[in-house]
Amino acid sequence: MVRERLPGESAIQAIRRDFIDALETRHWRYGFNEGSDVFARLVRESPSLSARLHEMHWTRQVLLADVADADPDDPTPSIVAAQVCAVIRTLTMQTVIRRIAGEVWDEIAPDLRTHAERASPCSNTASATTPTPVSDRRPPG
């Protein structure tokens, strides 16, 4: 979804839009579908599936950082990508925990949306695709 984002839309904004869309449609891509709690238990109980999930998270983070096409010595895209991916993992994990505990989607969704909208790496002001060029950074003072 990042590479196919809307004109003028940052990678962060595209991810946020995609996340909110998945929340509203209960799409499987973030585990919001019915039965995701069962699948989460299966993954948790399988070392190979857990390892694959970890690999998928890492790949998503690297690909997001690569979208910035920044100087290889600039850690900013990697830092922002790590924050964005941590927000996604945290929100989806909290959803799974609540579903496994027996909460119904209609109780979870409003809280999830509020937290997703408040999460600073996913705010409209953050952008992984427009890091400050290395030459424009000056030490304080």
XYZ file of N, CA, C and O in Angstrom:
564
model
N 0.811 -1.188 0.000
C 0.000 0.000 0.000
C 0.859 1.258 0.000
O 0.411 2.278 -0.469
N 2.072 1.176 0.485
C 2.942 2.348 0.545
C 3.373 2.780 -0.858
O 3.357 3.950 -1.187
N 3.736 1.820 -1.688
C 4.175 2.164 -3.040
C 3.019 2.648 -3.918
O 3.245 3.336 -4.895
N 1.791 2.304 -3.572
C 0.621 2.717 -4.345
C -0.160 3.823 -3.638
O -1.355 3.969 -3.835
N 0.518 4.608 -2.826
C -0.189 5.631 -2.059
C -0.714 6.748 -2.967
O -0.291 6.900 -4.107
N -1.625 7.522 -2.429
C -2.259 8.611 -3.154
C -1.251 9.721 -3.435
O -0.279 9.888 -2.684
N -1.461 10.502 -4.490
C -0.555 11.622 -4.772
C -0.469 12.567 -3.584
O -1.488 12.941 -2.996
N 0.742 12.903 -3.188
C 0.970 13.801 -2.065
C 0.847 13.149 -0.699
O 1.060 13.803 0.312
N 0.520 11.883 -0.667
C 0.349 11.175 0.601
C 1.683 10.573 1.024
O 2.342 9.897 0.245
N 2.074 10.799 2.267
C 3.316 10.216 2.769
C 3.117 8.725 3.015
O 1.977 8.236 3.093
N 4.198 8.007 3.169
C 4.118 6.578 3.482
C 3.394 6.366 4.802
O 2.568 5.450 4.932
N 3.662 7.217 5.778
C 3.021 7.112 7.085
C 1.511 7.324 6.957
O 0.721 6.585 7.538
N 1.125 8.323 6.196
C -0.299 8.584 6.001
C -0.980 7.417 5.291
O -2.111 7.059 5.618
N -0.294 6.807 4.320
C -0.860 5.662 3.601
C -1.068 4.481 4.546
O -2.101 3.804 4.489
N -0.107 4.254 5.417
C -0.230 3.153 6.382
C -1.376 3.433 7.345
O -2.186 2.548 7.645
N -1.449 4.637 7.826
C -2.529 5.011 8.756
C -3.881 4.833 8.074
O -4.812 4.262 8.651
N -4.007 5.313 6.834
C -5.259 5.176 6.081
C -5.611 3.700 5.903
O -6.754 3.282 6.090
N -4.617 2.888 5.555
C -4.840 1.460 5.355
C -5.272 0.788 6.656
O -6.175 -0.052 6.666
N -4.638 1.161 7.759
C -4.969 0.582 9.060
C -6.413 0.917 9.446
O -7.173 0.042 9.862
N -6.792 2.186 9.298
C -8.156 2.614 9.637
C -9.162 1.916 8.725
O -10.225 1.471 9.179
N -8.838 1.784 7.442
C -9.721 1.077 6.512
C -9.907 -0.379 6.952
O -11.024 -0.893 6.957
N -8.812 -1.034 7.318
C -8.892 -2.429 7.770
C -9.720 -2.532 9.046
O -10.502 -3.470 9.208
N -9.569 -1.564 9.933
C -10.354 -1.543 11.171
C -11.838 -1.424 10.841
O -12.665 -2.168 11.379
N -12.186 -0.501 9.954
C -13.593 -0.267 9.617
C -14.225 -1.438 8.868
O -15.421 -1.674 9.002
N -13.417 -2.153 8.083
C -13.952 -3.263 7.281
C -13.700 -4.622 7.919
O -14.097 -5.637 7.351
N -13.024 -4.617 9.075
C -12.644 -5.859 9.777
C -11.866 -6.781 8.860
O -12.082 -7.980 8.806
N -10.928 -6.200 8.148
C -10.135 -6.947 7.181
C -9.099 -7.819 7.876
O -8.576 -7.466 8.932
N -8.762 -8.910 7.247
C -7.820 -9.883 7.817
C -6.383 -9.375 7.837
O -5.578 -9.858 8.622
N -6.022 -8.402 6.989
C -4.605 -8.018 6.861
C -3.983 -7.527 8.170
O -2.772 -7.540 8.314
N -4.803 -7.069 9.100
C -4.299 -6.695 10.425
C -4.902 -7.573 11.519
O -4.788 -7.260 12.694
N -5.543 -8.639 11.121
C -6.109 -9.562 12.093
C -7.402 -9.091 12.725
O -7.702 -9.459 13.855
N -8.174 -8.286 12.014
C -9.417 -7.763 12.565
C -10.628 -8.610 12.186
O -11.740 -8.294 12.566
N -10.421 -9.655 11.449
C -11.515 -10.503 10.996
C -11.982 -11.462 12.093
O -11.253 -11.731 13.051
N -13.175 -11.952 11.907
C -13.711 -12.963 12.819
C -12.805 -14.195 12.760
O -12.408 -14.632 11.688
N -12.444 -14.742 13.895
C -11.585 -15.921 13.938
C -10.107 -15.604 14.048
O -9.282 -16.512 14.162
N -9.758 -14.337 14.048
C -8.334 -13.976 14.145
C -7.737 -14.398 15.485
O -6.544 -14.690 15.562
N -8.556 -14.446 16.522
C -8.065 -14.882 17.826
C -7.656 -16.357 17.779
O -6.652 -16.751 18.381
N -8.393 -17.168 17.028
C -8.049 -18.584 16.877
C -6.730 -18.721 16.125
O -5.840 -19.489 16.519
N -6.589 -17.949 15.052
C -5.351 -17.980 14.279
C -4.174 -17.501 15.128
O -3.076 -18.082 15.076
N -4.387 -16.467 15.948
C -3.321 -15.942 16.803
C -2.841 -17.003 17.796
O -1.638 -17.129 18.041
N -3.767 -17.762 18.347
C -3.382 -18.849 19.260
C -2.532 -19.884 18.529
O -1.543 -20.380 19.066
N -2.938 -20.221 17.317
C -2.203 -21.199 16.510
C -0.770 -20.719 16.264
O 0.190 -21.479 16.431
N -0.620 -19.463 15.896
C 0.711 -18.897 15.643
C 1.527 -18.894 16.926
O 2.704 -19.280 16.926
N 0.917 -18.465 18.019
C 1.623 -18.394 19.303
C 2.138 -19.757 19.747
O 3.207 -19.870 20.325
N 1.389 -20.795 19.454
C 1.760 -22.144 19.895
C 2.720 -22.848 18.942
O 3.180 -23.954 19.253
N 3.052 -22.234 17.822
C 3.938 -22.851 16.845
C 5.233 -22.051 16.717
O 5.211 -20.919 16.221
N 6.371 -22.619 17.130
C 7.639 -21.900 16.999
C 7.942 -21.493 15.551
O 8.427 -20.385 15.312
N 7.621 -22.336 14.596
C 7.930 -21.989 13.204
C 7.024 -20.864 12.699
O 7.486 -19.964 11.989
N 5.753 -20.881 13.073
C 4.864 -19.793 12.658
C 5.223 -18.484 13.371
O 5.170 -17.415 12.765
N 5.599 -18.583 14.635
C 6.027 -17.385 15.365
C 7.273 -16.779 14.731
O 7.375 -15.557 14.586
N 8.205 -17.625 14.338
C 9.432 -17.149 13.682
C 9.111 -16.491 12.351
O 9.685 -15.457 11.997
N 8.190 -17.080 11.604
C 7.808 -16.511 10.314
C 7.119 -15.166 10.501
O 7.357 -14.233 9.750
N 6.269 -15.050 11.521
C 5.613 -13.781 11.801
C 6.646 -12.711 12.149
O 6.576 -11.581 11.662
N 7.634 -13.072 12.953
C 8.703 -12.138 13.303
C 9.448 -11.694 12.038
O 9.739 -10.508 11.854
N 9.733 -12.630 11.156
C 10.409 -12.313 9.889
C 9.555 -11.374 9.035
O 10.068 -10.426 8.434
N 8.258 -11.599 9.007
C 7.367 -10.718 8.240
C 7.366 -9.301 8.812
O 7.372 -8.319 8.062
N 7.362 -9.190 10.136
C 7.413 -7.866 10.763
C 8.717 -7.154 10.401
O 8.716 -5.961 10.083
N 9.809 -7.874 10.462
C 11.110 -7.284 10.136
C 11.144 -6.843 8.673
O 11.603 -5.743 8.358
N 10.648 -7.666 7.782
C 10.627 -7.335 6.351
C 9.797 -6.085 6.107
O 10.206 -5.198 5.350
N 8.634 -5.987 6.752
C 7.786 -4.796 6.596
C 8.540 -3.544 7.040
O 8.492 -2.506 6.388
N 9.251 -3.656 8.152
C 10.000 -2.513 8.673
C 11.102 -2.085 7.709
O 11.266 -0.895 7.428
N 11.849 -3.032 7.174
C 12.930 -2.727 6.233
C 12.365 -2.109 4.955
O 12.893 -1.114 4.446
N 11.288 -2.669 4.437
C 10.683 -2.136 3.211
C 10.158 -0.726 3.416
O 10.300 0.131 2.538
N 9.569 -0.466 4.571
C 9.081 0.878 4.861
C 10.238 1.869 4.916
O 10.156 2.961 4.347
N 11.312 1.498 5.550
C 12.485 2.384 5.623
C 13.065 2.627 4.231
O 13.495 3.742 3.919
N 13.053 1.612 3.395
C 13.608 1.739 2.041
C 12.822 2.704 1.165
O 13.372 3.277 0.226
N 11.548 2.899 1.450
C 10.718 3.803 0.655
C 11.275 5.223 0.690
O 11.148 5.973 -0.267
N 11.914 5.580 1.788
C 12.430 6.938 1.945
C 13.556 7.247 0.964
O 13.799 8.400 0.646
N 14.252 6.230 0.487
C 15.349 6.437 -0.454
C 16.311 7.511 0.063
O 16.728 8.403 -0.666
N 16.627 7.416 1.344
C 17.496 8.398 2.002
C 18.953 7.964 1.914
O 19.268 6.853 1.487
N 19.819 8.828 2.362
C 21.240 8.521 2.456
C 21.410 7.272 3.323
O 20.807 7.183 4.397
N 22.204 6.313 2.891
C 22.374 5.084 3.675
C 22.882 5.315 5.093
O 22.660 4.480 5.977
N 23.549 6.438 5.328
C 24.056 6.749 6.666
C 23.014 7.430 7.553
O 23.263 7.672 8.728
N 21.856 7.763 6.980
C 20.804 8.444 7.732
C 19.900 7.403 8.395
O 19.194 6.666 7.709
N 19.908 7.333 9.720
C 19.072 6.341 10.407
C 17.603 6.745 10.532
O 16.780 5.939 10.959
N 17.262 7.973 10.167
C 15.903 8.475 10.372
C 14.820 7.564 9.777
O 13.859 7.218 10.481
N 14.924 7.152 8.511
C 13.870 6.285 7.965
C 13.728 4.970 8.728
O 12.604 4.498 8.938
N 14.843 4.403 9.153
C 14.773 3.152 9.917
C 14.140 3.360 11.279
O 13.368 2.511 11.757
N 14.437 4.480 11.902
C 13.853 4.791 13.212
C 12.352 4.999 13.077
O 11.560 4.440 13.852
N 11.940 5.782 12.083
C 10.511 6.029 11.879
C 9.795 4.732 11.525
O 8.716 4.439 12.040
N 10.391 3.931 10.651
C 9.786 2.649 10.263
C 9.621 1.745 11.488
O 8.584 1.088 11.644
N 10.627 1.716 12.356
C 10.543 0.897 13.571
C 9.396 1.383 14.461
O 8.653 0.568 15.029
N 9.229 2.696 14.579
C 8.145 3.243 15.394
C 6.780 2.895 14.808
O 5.880 2.475 15.525
N 6.635 3.070 13.510
C 5.364 2.772 12.852
C 5.012 1.301 13.018
O 3.882 0.950 13.370
N 5.978 0.444 12.764
C 5.734 -0.998 12.878
C 5.443 -1.401 14.319
O 4.607 -2.282 14.562
N 6.084 -0.739 15.275
C 5.808 -1.028 16.687
C 4.375 -0.633 17.040
O 3.694 -1.358 17.780
N 3.909 0.481 16.519
C 2.532 0.910 16.763
C 1.562 -0.127 16.198
O 0.620 -0.547 16.877
N 1.803 -0.559 14.973
C 0.923 -1.553 14.342
C 0.920 -2.851 15.142
O -0.140 -3.408 15.437
N 2.121 -3.332 15.495
C 2.205 -4.580 16.270
C 1.489 -4.447 17.608
O 0.773 -5.350 18.043
N 1.688 -3.338 18.278
C 1.077 -3.128 19.592
C -0.447 -3.076 19.496
O -1.148 -3.733 20.276
N -0.949 -2.317 18.545
C -2.395 -2.207 18.401
C -3.030 -3.535 17.996
O -4.081 -3.915 18.532
N -2.402 -4.244 17.090
C -2.973 -5.533 16.682
C -2.863 -6.551 17.810
O -3.789 -7.333 18.025
N -1.768 -6.524 18.551
C -1.615 -7.464 19.663
C -2.640 -7.176 20.757
O -3.235 -8.092 21.320
N -2.869 -5.919 21.067
C -3.877 -5.571 22.063
C -5.265 -6.037 21.617
O -6.064 -6.503 22.433
N -5.517 -5.933 20.330
C -6.790 -6.409 19.785
C -6.928 -7.911 19.984
O -7.963 -8.402 20.442
N -5.868 -8.644 19.664
C -5.886 -10.106 19.818
C -6.079 -10.485 21.287
O -6.889 -11.362 21.612
N -5.363 -9.827 22.178
C -5.475 -10.119 23.613
C -6.915 -9.908 24.085
O -7.477 -10.738 24.802
N -7.513 -8.825 23.645
C -8.890 -8.538 24.051
C -9.876 -9.537 23.447
O -10.829 -9.946 24.111
N -9.632 -9.934 22.202
C -10.512 -10.925 21.554
C -10.391 -12.277 22.264
O -11.399 -12.929 22.523
N -9.170 -12.681 22.572
C -8.962 -13.954 23.268
C -9.634 -13.919 24.643
O -10.166 -14.927 25.107
N -9.654 -12.754 25.274
C -10.294 -12.602 26.579
C -11.816 -12.600 26.479
O -12.499 -12.567 27.502
N -12.330 -12.616 25.252
C -13.774 -12.715 25.072
C -14.482 -11.418 24.746
O -15.714 -11.400 24.613
N -13.750 -10.321 24.613
C -14.411 -9.063 24.265
C -14.914 -9.120 22.824
O -14.288 -9.729 21.964
N -16.014 -8.463 22.586
C -16.589 -8.439 21.243
C -16.014 -7.254 20.469
O -15.576 -6.255 21.043
N -16.025 -7.396 19.154
C -15.428 -6.400 18.269
C -16.005 -5.007 18.516
O -15.268 -4.015 18.508
N -17.314 -4.902 18.729
C -17.935 -3.593 18.905
C -17.437 -2.861 20.147
O -17.538 -1.635 20.230
N -16.886 -3.586 21.109
C -16.290 -2.958 22.289
C -14.847 -2.548 22.011
O -14.352 -1.576 22.576
N -14.172 -3.288 21.169
C -12.752 -3.065 20.894
C -12.537 -1.966 19.861
O -11.652 -1.116 20.014
N -13.322 -1.966 18.807
C -13.095 -1.084 17.655
C -12.980 0.399 18.001
O -12.054 1.066 17.524
N -13.886 0.957 18.816
C -13.748 2.399 19.119
C -12.431 2.737 19.821
O -11.792 3.741 19.493
N -12.031 1.905 20.785
C -10.757 2.136 21.474
C -9.588 2.016 20.509
O -8.651 2.817 20.543
N -9.640 1.009 19.658
C -8.571 0.779 18.690
C -8.429 1.974 17.754
O -7.322 2.442 17.497
N -9.538 2.473 17.281
C -9.493 3.633 16.381
C -8.899 4.850 17.099
O -8.055 5.555 16.550
N -9.316 5.085 18.327
C -8.785 6.211 19.099
C -7.273 6.091 19.265
O -6.537 7.057 19.036
N -6.815 4.915 19.632
C -5.375 4.715 19.821
C -4.619 4.829 18.492
O -3.517 5.391 18.454
N -5.185 4.326 17.431
C -4.534 4.416 16.118
C -4.417 5.864 15.668
O -3.396 6.265 15.108
N -5.436 6.640 15.929
C -5.404 8.049 15.529
C -4.458 8.872 16.397
O -3.890 9.858 15.935
N -4.254 8.455 17.630
C -3.367 9.181 18.544
C -1.904 8.777 18.421
O -1.037 9.527 18.858
N -1.643 7.616 17.892
C -0.273 7.095 17.838
C 0.596 8.043 17.024
O 0.384 8.236 15.844
N 1.598 8.629 17.652
C 2.366 9.692 16.999
C 3.069 9.278 15.713
O 3.068 10.051 14.770
N 3.658 8.082 15.603
C 4.286 7.758 14.330
C 3.284 7.656 13.186
O 3.648 7.786 12.038
N 2.012 7.456 13.499
C 0.997 7.348 12.458
C 0.235 8.648 12.270
O -0.740 8.695 11.558
N 0.675 9.709 12.913
C -0.038 10.973 12.763
C 0.218 11.556 11.381
O 1.150 11.177 10.691
N -0.618 12.471 10.998
C -0.485 13.081 9.680
C 0.767 13.929 9.548
O 1.169 14.267 8.450
N 1.403 14.301 10.642
C 2.569 15.160 10.562
C 3.861 14.374 10.380
O 4.873 14.924 9.976
N 3.851 13.091 10.691
C 5.064 12.274 10.542
C 5.223 11.843 9.101
O 4.262 11.653 8.388
N 6.459 11.696 8.657
C 6.677 11.250 7.297
C 7.990 10.511 7.179
O 9.053 11.062 7.402
N 7.903 9.239 6.802
C 9.109 8.447 6.599
C 9.710 8.713 5.237
O 10.808 8.289 4.945
N 8.995 9.414 4.392
C 9.495 9.611 3.037
C 10.150 10.966 2.859
O 10.694 11.254 1.799
N 10.122 11.809 3.876
C 10.747 13.109 3.735
C 11.657 13.402 4.923
O 11.458 14.361 5.649
N 12.684 12.578 5.151
C 13.602 12.869 6.252
C 14.402 14.128 5.941
O 14.592 14.493 4.786
N 14.862 14.770 6.987
C 15.710 15.942 6.808
C 17.023 15.509 6.173
O 17.675 14.589 6.663
N 17.419 16.129 5.056
C 18.693 15.753 4.453
C 19.837 15.929 5.427
O 19.840 16.849 6.243
N 20.815 15.047 5.351
C 21.957 15.076 6.261
C 22.620 16.446 6.221
O 22.998 17.002 7.247
N 22.747 17.044 5.049
C 23.430 18.330 4.919
C 22.664 19.466 5.585
O 23.241 20.507 5.879
N 21.365 19.296 5.864
C 20.563 20.347 6.491
C 20.520 20.253 8.006
O 19.942 21.088 8.666
N 21.112 19.213 8.565
C 21.090 19.040 10.019
C 22.263 19.777 10.632
O 23.388 19.651 10.178
N 21.988 20.502 11.659
C 23.026 21.227 12.362
C 22.936 20.873 13.838
O 21.843 20.741 14.364
N 24.067 20.706 14.499
C 24.015 20.459 15.941
C 23.438 21.674 16.651
O 23.587 22.797 16.169
N 22.752 21.470 17.780
C 22.201 22.615 18.512
C 23.286 23.565 18.965
O 24.392 23.141 19.277
N 22.950 24.854 19.022
C 23.858 25.843 19.570
C 24.564 26.538 18.546
O 25.189 27.352 18.262
